[in-house]
Amino acid sequence: MSKKILLSGIQPSGRPHIGNFFGAMKQFVDMQETHDCLFMLADYHALNAIQDAKVMKQNIIDLAIDYLSIGLDPEKSIIFKQSDVSEHTELAWIFDTITTVPYLQRAHAYKAAEANLSKEISVGLFNYPMLMVADILLYDTDVVPVGADQKQHVEITRDTAEKFNRIYGETFKLPEPKILANVAVVPGIDGRKMSKSYGNTIPLFAEDAEIEKCVMSIVTDSSGGIPKNVYEMHKLFRSEEELTVLYKQHEGKYKALKEALINDIKTFIRPLREKRKTIAGDTAAVLKVLKEGGIRAKEKASAKMDEVREKVGVKLY
Ligand code: ADP
Ligand code: TRP
């Protein structure tokens, strides 16, 4: 029996953090063994936020290095960047034509942007879900591992696949999101969702000094013996049984508990950071992985796009 197809992606929009890792990236690594995987760098999505060619280039290379450093393996999986497969934007256009404006106005990301009155919303941001729908549907994806904040985008993907199938006949498979419940939303050092855009992260490849600084600035509630934000983060690294003992032992001693967390994070990050340094030393090899991945992805996407062109009636020869 053939394996199920997995696709997921991350935008090259800055240093990944432990929220990205435990919410999404760790599942990528684990599922490589059991699925046919495509791991994408969503560079065209990131254009909404990054409009500086030098920064974009560096971010793409950095994210590719990050992918390889956590153990994504080009021998097992296809690692590619979105912009190398023009079928993504082509298919997104076709989905634009069957999607209504009020439907996209209900998207959380759009509503959040709308609530932020200081910045006008680009058409790219408004249409963002349609490009993600194309990313997923082009490869007959079965499963999309993501953090909880992306759940709605996978629902939009299913709706759009159904709508297309209804209009043009059975063409697209309906994918399922895969969201790990206990790490669906990893909190940041201020207690809100950890996010690059809030500046409340612990970077995945942080140096020891940076880890110390971040953890020491975790906001602790002053009432009760258990500092909730410290505990929530600690759960990523130790079992609840171990933590119960530890937090009982150091009840009310926030500094000691933070130091214990620092040690656990350092132990976890150190080997990843070392591996990253080695991989970062050979940029040519990293670019080769991306280029070859792009060729492999393109092959699949262009076959699917051919079918779509036939279905919508623009394929004449
Ligand atoms: P950010 O909010 O930091 O910009 P992204 O939007 O780039 O993160 O998210 C990349 C992946 O990581 C997505 O699958 C997203 O759901 C997941 N993710 C991001 N932040 C968290 C978090 N705090 N907890 C769990 N998963 C997260
Ligand atoms: N929108 C996702 C994010 O911000 C990134 C993304 C783009 C993605 N295309 C995708 C995730 C396809 C999963 C599948 O995190």
XYZ file of C-alpha atoms and ligand atoms in Angstrom:
359
model
C 0.000 0.000 0.000
C 1.343 3.415 -0.843
C 2.075 5.881 1.924
C -0.134 8.856 2.708
C 1.024 12.194 1.380
C 2.049 14.920 3.812
C 2.680 18.550 2.952
C 3.494 21.417 5.249
C 5.323 24.694 5.047
C 6.794 27.549 6.991
C 7.375 31.097 5.851
C 10.981 32.286 5.724
C 10.079 35.227 7.891
C 12.692 35.080 10.648
C 14.304 32.734 13.160
C 12.093 29.774 14.092
C 11.312 29.333 17.778
C 10.473 26.449 20.085
C 6.750 27.112 19.474
C 7.257 26.448 15.765
C 9.282 23.362 16.623
C 6.936 21.689 19.089
C 3.774 22.905 17.347
C 4.740 21.923 13.821
C 8.334 21.074 12.906
C 8.826 18.158 15.281
C 5.919 16.382 13.658
C 7.570 16.923 10.266
C 10.603 14.984 11.432
C 8.622 12.187 13.053
C 6.278 11.693 10.109
C 9.040 11.398 7.524
C 9.261 7.711 8.304
C 5.611 6.942 7.701
C 4.524 9.398 4.980
C 5.571 10.636 1.562
C 6.519 14.131 2.624
C 6.852 17.513 0.980
C 8.296 20.303 3.113
C 7.916 23.714 1.588
C 9.476 27.084 2.262
C 6.573 29.471 1.722
C 8.596 32.327 0.258
C 5.765 33.837 -1.803
C 3.616 33.956 1.328
C 6.448 35.753 3.113
C 6.517 38.486 0.432
C 3.547 39.990 2.240
C 5.849 40.819 5.124
C 9.363 40.952 3.670
C 10.000 43.360 0.846
C 13.767 43.484 0.827
C 15.499 41.113 -1.599
C 18.636 40.703 0.507
C 16.677 39.835 3.635
C 14.431 37.469 1.690
C 17.395 35.586 0.199
C 19.082 35.197 3.552
C 15.852 34.100 5.244
C 15.262 31.422 2.629
C 18.751 30.012 3.044
C 18.435 30.176 6.836
C 15.134 28.317 6.857
C 16.527 25.646 4.539
C 19.424 25.201 6.984
C 16.918 25.044 9.857
C 14.931 22.329 8.088
C 18.039 20.226 7.536
C 19.279 20.827 11.088
C 16.171 19.429 12.749
C 16.533 16.286 10.641
C 14.467 16.777 7.518
C 16.188 14.524 5.060
C 16.255 15.184 1.300
C 16.821 11.459 0.734
C 13.434 10.741 2.285
C 11.422 13.895 1.597
C 11.031 16.635 -0.954
C 12.316 19.916 0.444
C 11.538 22.840 -1.854
C 10.615 26.463 -2.073
C 7.238 27.608 -3.274
C 8.573 30.079 -5.842
C 10.355 27.257 -7.727
C 6.992 25.749 -8.633
C 4.975 28.352 -10.543
C 1.936 26.046 -10.513
C 1.245 27.233 -6.949
C 0.418 30.780 -8.011
C -1.317 29.560 -11.151
C -3.657 27.288 -9.203
C -4.234 29.994 -6.578
C -5.616 32.195 -9.360
C -8.088 29.521 -10.412
C -9.241 29.215 -6.791
C -9.614 33.003 -6.601
C -12.192 32.751 -9.358
C -14.421 30.369 -7.397
C -14.035 32.050 -3.992
C -16.105 34.970 -2.763
C -14.898 38.092 -1.010
C -17.185 37.615 2.053
C -15.818 34.099 2.499
C -12.225 35.359 2.695
C -13.307 38.224 4.941
C -14.099 35.629 7.593
C -10.481 34.392 7.749
C -8.863 34.970 11.169
C -5.641 36.354 9.714
C -7.561 38.897 7.656
C -9.710 39.891 10.625
C -6.606 40.342 12.780
C -5.022 42.515 10.088
C -8.219 44.503 9.765
C -8.284 45.144 13.507
C -4.800 46.640 13.193
C -5.750 50.017 11.784
C -2.183 51.234 11.484
C -1.522 49.317 8.262
C -3.491 48.953 5.056
C -4.105 45.376 3.970
C -2.544 44.188 0.725
C -4.440 42.042 -1.765
C -1.713 39.444 -1.160
C -2.599 39.239 2.513
C -6.295 39.034 1.753
C -5.723 36.224 -0.764
C -3.149 34.469 1.391
C -5.410 31.467 2.162
C -5.939 30.771 -1.549
C -2.221 30.347 -2.134
C -2.046 28.004 0.830
C -4.993 26.045 -0.575
C -3.081 25.645 -3.831
C 0.088 24.565 -1.963
C -1.839 21.762 -0.327
C -4.153 20.589 -3.116
C -1.524 20.456 -5.871
C 0.046 17.364 -4.371
C -3.063 15.331 -3.461
C -2.101 15.873 0.159
C -3.721 13.681 2.813
C -2.370 15.321 5.940
C -1.122 18.785 6.898
C 0.750 18.974 10.230
C 0.477 22.512 11.625
C -0.016 24.480 14.827
C -3.544 25.359 15.935
C -3.395 28.828 14.348
C -3.370 27.253 10.880
C -6.438 25.073 11.420
C -8.781 27.468 9.679
C -6.558 27.516 6.598
C -6.879 23.756 6.283
C -10.668 24.076 6.641
C -10.636 26.677 3.854
C -8.620 24.186 1.808
C -11.257 21.501 2.272
C -14.078 23.911 1.410
C -12.290 25.037 -1.726
C -11.526 21.476 -2.853
C -15.206 20.575 -2.389
C -16.348 23.614 -4.277
C -13.998 22.968 -7.201
C -15.012 19.295 -7.308
C -18.668 20.303 -7.329
C -18.225 22.700 -10.230
C -15.713 20.814 -12.372
C -15.934 17.187 -11.222
C -13.853 15.112 -8.813
C -10.305 16.507 -8.945
C -8.950 17.227 -5.470
C -8.543 15.131 -2.352
C -9.767 16.614 0.946
C -6.815 16.920 3.357
C -6.881 16.616 7.154
C -5.001 18.916 9.511
C -2.776 17.250 12.101
C -2.578 19.302 15.245
C -0.977 17.989 18.423
C -3.368 18.924 21.201
C -0.897 19.339 24.066
C 1.394 21.676 22.097
C -1.178 23.318 19.837
C -0.308 26.706 21.298
C 3.090 27.032 22.941
C 3.137 30.150 25.156
C 5.815 32.800 24.768
C 7.786 34.527 27.508
C 4.950 37.014 28.039
C 2.299 34.273 28.295
C 0.712 35.057 24.918
C 1.129 32.612 22.011
C 4.819 32.409 21.150
C 5.182 34.234 17.848
C 7.886 35.947 15.812
C 5.594 38.911 15.472
C 5.232 39.391 19.256
C 8.972 39.287 20.000
C 8.278 36.840 22.855
C 10.133 33.802 21.550
C 12.864 31.428 22.566
C 14.681 30.834 19.263
C 15.125 27.180 18.353
C 18.870 27.534 17.809
C 19.540 30.105 20.539
C 22.959 30.398 22.168
C 23.178 29.558 25.890
C 23.310 33.211 26.974
C 20.225 34.006 24.945
C 18.331 31.092 26.497
C 19.209 32.377 29.972
C 18.074 35.889 29.117
C 14.782 34.724 27.598
C 13.849 32.386 30.434
C 14.770 34.898 33.117
C 12.377 37.350 31.499
C 9.408 34.946 31.465
C 6.564 36.793 33.137
C 5.601 34.982 36.355
C 2.342 35.387 38.191
C 3.080 36.415 41.744
C 0.284 34.447 43.393
C 0.489 30.708 44.102
C 3.578 28.519 44.229
C 3.591 27.508 40.557
C 4.651 30.065 37.951
C 2.232 29.123 35.192
C 4.182 30.371 32.174
C 7.370 28.670 33.333
C 5.493 25.436 33.968
C 3.736 25.489 30.594
C 7.038 25.834 28.792
C 8.685 23.241 31.006
C 6.053 20.710 29.933
C 7.677 20.622 26.503
C 10.832 19.136 27.973
C 9.730 16.957 30.890
C 6.869 14.680 31.853
C 4.183 16.072 34.155
C 5.167 13.458 36.792
C 8.723 14.776 36.887
C 7.490 18.346 36.975
C 5.103 17.692 39.855
C 8.035 16.543 41.990
C 10.286 19.400 40.866
C 7.711 22.141 41.329
C 6.714 20.782 44.759
C 10.353 20.735 45.807
C 10.877 24.356 44.706
C 7.440 25.695 45.542
C 7.440 29.489 45.371
C 11.122 29.602 44.317
C 10.738 31.042 40.863
C 14.439 31.590 40.288
C 15.316 27.945 40.986
C 12.496 26.765 38.730
C 13.640 29.050 35.939
C 17.180 27.734 36.321
C 15.895 24.181 36.003
C 14.046 25.170 32.842
C 17.161 26.893 31.456
C 19.142 23.683 31.925
C 16.520 21.597 30.184
C 16.287 23.984 27.245
C 20.059 24.164 26.909
C 20.361 20.381 26.889
C 17.714 20.191 24.208
C 19.029 22.994 21.983
C 22.775 22.385 22.170
C 22.998 19.399 19.754
C 20.599 21.101 17.319
C 22.693 24.259 17.365
C 25.913 22.313 16.785
C 24.403 20.469 13.850
C 23.142 23.758 12.435
C 26.653 25.249 12.521
C 28.005 22.352 10.469
C 25.237 22.545 7.873
C 25.503 26.330 7.629
C 29.170 25.888 6.690
C 28.235 24.534 3.257
C 25.689 26.842 1.641
C 26.273 25.313 -1.791
C 25.040 21.945 -0.519
C 21.960 23.595 0.984
C 21.118 25.342 -2.282
C 21.539 22.050 -4.120
C 18.955 20.431 -1.843
C 16.477 23.229 -2.570
C 17.096 23.196 -6.298
C 16.692 19.444 -6.626
C 13.642 19.477 -4.379
C 12.114 22.143 -6.604
C 12.579 19.968 -9.675
C 10.926 16.989 -7.992
C 8.002 19.045 -6.692
C 7.528 20.727 -10.070
C 7.168 17.354 -11.769
C 4.246 16.421 -9.524
C 2.648 19.867 -9.601
C 2.756 20.197 -13.362
C 1.009 16.846 -13.860
C -1.769 17.939 -11.499
C -2.019 21.344 -13.132
C -2.428 19.709 -16.502
C -5.444 17.863 -15.139
C -6.846 21.109 -13.699
C -6.446 22.963 -17.000
C -8.307 20.145 -18.711
C -11.087 20.282 -16.103
C -11.635 24.037 -16.390
C -11.539 23.878 -20.184
C -8.456 25.885 -21.110
C -6.369 22.946 -22.315
C -6.741 22.754 -26.084
C -3.536 20.913 -27.079
P 4.908 32.836 13.907
O 3.563 33.073 14.576
O 6.001 32.802 14.920
O 5.188 33.797 12.770
P 4.462 30.918 11.804
O 3.194 31.570 11.405
O 5.659 31.057 10.917
O 4.842 31.378 13.295
O 4.167 29.372 12.041
C 4.897 28.268 11.537
C 4.283 26.992 12.090
O 4.465 26.935 13.515
C 2.762 26.903 11.871
O 2.411 25.549 11.629
C 2.190 27.374 13.173
O 0.900 26.861 13.420
C 3.209 26.842 14.184
N 3.278 27.706 15.377
C 3.618 29.020 15.419
N 3.597 29.499 16.666
C 3.222 28.458 17.481
C 3.020 28.317 18.892
N 3.205 29.324 19.724
N 2.611 27.115 19.345
C 2.424 26.065 18.499
N 2.608 26.127 17.164
C 3.006 27.305 16.643
N 0.490 29.732 6.369
C 1.491 28.922 7.018
C 2.063 29.688 8.226
O 2.067 30.875 8.259
C 2.601 28.561 6.080
C 2.123 27.751 4.929
C 2.036 28.159 3.636
C 1.674 26.393 4.968
N 1.585 27.156 2.852
C 1.327 26.068 3.620
C 1.508 25.456 5.990
C 0.820 24.806 3.310
C 0.989 24.188 5.658
C 0.647 23.878 4.327
O 2.561 29.052 9.119
